[in-house]
PDB file of C-alpha atoms in Angstrom:
ATOM      1  CA  MET A1206      13.609  -4.634 -27.195  1.00  0.00           C
ATOM      2  CA  ALA A1207      10.441  -3.326 -28.866  1.00  0.00           C
ATOM      3  CA  ILE A1208       7.820  -1.126 -27.186  1.00  0.00           C
ATOM      4  CA  SER A1209       5.388  -4.040 -27.223  1.00  0.00           C
ATOM      5  CA  ASP A1210       7.885  -6.146 -25.265  1.00  0.00           C
ATOM      6  CA  TRP A1211       8.232  -3.427 -22.623  1.00  0.00           C
ATOM      7  CA  ARG A1212       4.456  -3.069 -22.467  1.00  0.00           C
ATOM      8  CA  THR A1213       4.072  -6.803 -21.949  1.00  0.00           C
ATOM      9  CA  ARG A1214       6.552  -6.599 -19.077  1.00  0.00           C
ATOM     10  CA  ILE A1215       4.601  -3.686 -17.582  1.00  0.00           C
ATOM     11  CA  ASP A1216       1.324  -5.599 -17.936  1.00  0.00           C
ATOM     12  CA  THR A1217       2.852  -8.548 -16.089  1.00  0.00           C
ATOM     13  CA  LEU A1218       4.195  -6.305 -13.333  1.00  0.00           C
ATOM     14  CA  ASP A1219       0.843  -4.535 -13.038  1.00  0.00           C
ATOM     15  CA  GLN A1220      -0.799  -7.890 -12.332  1.00  0.00           C
ATOM     16  CA  VAL A1221       1.809  -8.679  -9.666  1.00  0.00           C
ATOM     17  CA  ILE A1222       1.270  -5.245  -8.090  1.00  0.00           C
ATOM     18  CA  ILE A1223      -2.514  -5.779  -8.000  1.00  0.00           C
ATOM     19  CA  ASP A1224      -2.057  -9.212  -6.440  1.00  0.00           C
ATOM     20  CA  LEU A1225       0.266  -7.781  -3.787  1.00  0.00           C
ATOM     21  CA  LEU A1226      -2.009  -4.826  -3.053  1.00  0.00           C
ATOM     22  CA  ASN A1227      -4.953  -7.169  -2.586  1.00  0.00           C
ATOM     23  CA  ARG A1228      -2.879  -9.357  -0.266  1.00  0.00           C
ATOM     24  CA  ARG A1229      -1.928  -6.233   1.696  1.00  0.00           C
ATOM     25  CA  MET A1230      -5.609  -5.324   2.001  1.00  0.00           C
ATOM     26  CA  GLU A1231      -6.433  -8.838   3.219  1.00  0.00           C
ATOM     27  CA  TYR A1232      -3.868  -8.329   5.979  1.00  0.00           C
ATOM     28  CA  ALA A1233      -5.439  -4.955   6.764  1.00  0.00           C
ATOM     29  CA  LEU A1234      -8.836  -6.639   7.090  1.00  0.00           C
ATOM     30  CA  GLU A1235      -7.377  -9.052   9.637  1.00  0.00           C
ATOM     31  CA  ILE A1236      -5.771  -6.169  11.541  1.00  0.00           C
ATOM     32  CA  GLY A1237      -9.129  -4.378  11.468  1.00  0.00           C
ATOM     33  CA  LYS A1238     -10.801  -7.400  13.074  1.00  0.00           C
ATOM     34  CA  LEU A1239      -8.195  -7.416  15.827  1.00  0.00           C
ATOM     35  CA  LYS A1240      -8.542  -3.672  16.381  1.00  0.00           C
ATOM     36  CA  HIS A1241     -12.320  -3.953  16.670  1.00  0.00           C
ATOM     37  CA  ALA A1242     -12.058  -6.950  19.000  1.00  0.00           C
ATOM     38  CA  THR A1243      -9.675  -5.091  21.307  1.00  0.00           C
ATOM     39  CA  GLY A1244     -11.338  -1.684  21.094  1.00  0.00           C
ATOM     40  CA  LEU A1245      -8.493   0.011  19.250  1.00  0.00           C
ATOM     41  CA  LYS A1246      -9.081   2.848  16.823  1.00  0.00           C
ATOM     42  CA  VAL A1247      -8.657   2.012  13.156  1.00  0.00           C
ATOM     43  CA  ARG A1248      -6.441   5.014  12.493  1.00  0.00           C
ATOM     44  CA  ASP A1249      -2.919   5.010  13.884  1.00  0.00           C
ATOM     45  CA  ALA A1250      -1.333   8.162  12.466  1.00  0.00           C
ATOM     46  CA  GLN A1251       2.057   7.397  14.012  1.00  0.00           C
ATOM     47  CA  ARG A1252       2.157   3.947  12.385  1.00  0.00           C
ATOM     48  CA  GLU A1253       1.137   5.482   9.055  1.00  0.00           C
ATOM     49  CA  ARG A1254       4.007   8.000   9.269  1.00  0.00           C
ATOM     50  CA  GLU A1255       6.445   5.227  10.210  1.00  0.00           C
ATOM     51  CA  VAL A1256       5.397   3.125   7.199  1.00  0.00           C
ATOM     52  CA  ILE A1257       5.743   6.005   4.768  1.00  0.00           C
ATOM     53  CA  ASP A1258       9.057   7.152   6.272  1.00  0.00           C
ATOM     54  CA  ARG A1259      10.440   3.601   6.078  1.00  0.00           C
ATOM     55  CA  LEU A1260       9.415   3.269   2.449  1.00  0.00           C
ATOM     56  CA  LYS A1261      10.867   6.639   1.504  1.00  0.00           C
ATOM     57  CA  ALA A1262      14.141   5.685   3.204  1.00  0.00           C
ATOM     58  CA  ALA A1263      14.232   2.455   1.168  1.00  0.00           C
ATOM     59  CA  ASN A1264      13.348   4.229  -2.079  1.00  0.00           C
ATOM     60  CA  GLU A1265      16.180   4.208  -4.608  1.00  0.00           C
ATOM     61  CA  GLY A1266      14.199   5.864  -7.413  1.00  0.00           C
ATOM     62  CA  PRO A1267      13.414   6.771 -10.030  1.00  0.00           C
ATOM     63  CA  LEU A1268      10.125   7.179  -8.152  1.00  0.00           C
ATOM     64  CA  SER A1269      10.304  10.311  -6.020  1.00  0.00           C
ATOM     65  CA  ASP A1270       9.816  10.272  -2.267  1.00  0.00           C
ATOM     66  CA  GLU A1271       6.807  12.542  -2.803  1.00  0.00           C
ATOM     67  CA  ALA A1272       5.308   9.940  -5.137  1.00  0.00           C
ATOM     68  CA  ILE A1273       5.943   7.206  -2.560  1.00  0.00           C
ATOM     69  CA  SER A1274       4.230   9.336   0.067  1.00  0.00           C
ATOM     70  CA  ASP A1275       1.256  10.080  -2.203  1.00  0.00           C
ATOM     71  CA  LEU A1276       0.815   6.450  -3.272  1.00  0.00           C
ATOM     72  CA  TYR A1277       1.066   5.031   0.212  1.00  0.00           C
ATOM     73  CA  THR A1278      -1.157   7.690   1.715  1.00  0.00           C
ATOM     74  CA  ARG A1279      -3.833   6.460  -0.681  1.00  0.00           C
ATOM     75  CA  ILE A1280      -3.093   2.776  -0.052  1.00  0.00           C
ATOM     76  CA  ILE A1281      -3.276   3.296   3.710  1.00  0.00           C
ATOM     77  CA  ALA A1282      -6.525   5.268   3.378  1.00  0.00           C
ATOM     78  CA  GLU A1283      -8.042   2.352   1.469  1.00  0.00           C
ATOM     79  CA  ALA A1284      -6.846  -0.054   4.155  1.00  0.00           C
ATOM     80  CA  ARG A1285      -8.480   2.103   6.850  1.00  0.00           C
ATOM     81  CA  HIS A1286     -11.694   2.085   4.844  1.00  0.00           C
ATOM     82  CA  LEU A1287     -11.611  -1.718   4.631  1.00  0.00           C
ATOM     83  CA  GLU A1288     -10.792  -1.983   8.332  1.00  0.00           C
ATOM     84  CA  GLY A1289     -14.028  -0.128   9.029  1.00  0.00           C
ATOM     85  CA  GLU A1290     -12.893   3.368   9.892  1.00  0.00           C
ATOM     86  CA  GLY A1291     -15.825   5.377  11.076  1.00  0.00           C
ATOM     87  CA  SER A1292     -17.932   2.354  11.930  1.00  0.00           C
TER      88      SER A1292
END
């Protein structure tokens, strides 16, 4: 397969990843509404650790566990922002 074929595959996957990330953020927005309605704090550090630990345990590479942790730390921070952390 040529480089251009691999790049086309990557471009397609990138679109799927963006779609899934946006869906994840939509779910986070709904969770944020529920948290605000029930007086819960946006940040749940234990839940964040559980999510990252679960994903690292499921990771079969070649992405490193450190990369998983870094990526999901950022994704979760964005979700907190959308949920209204600090408001």
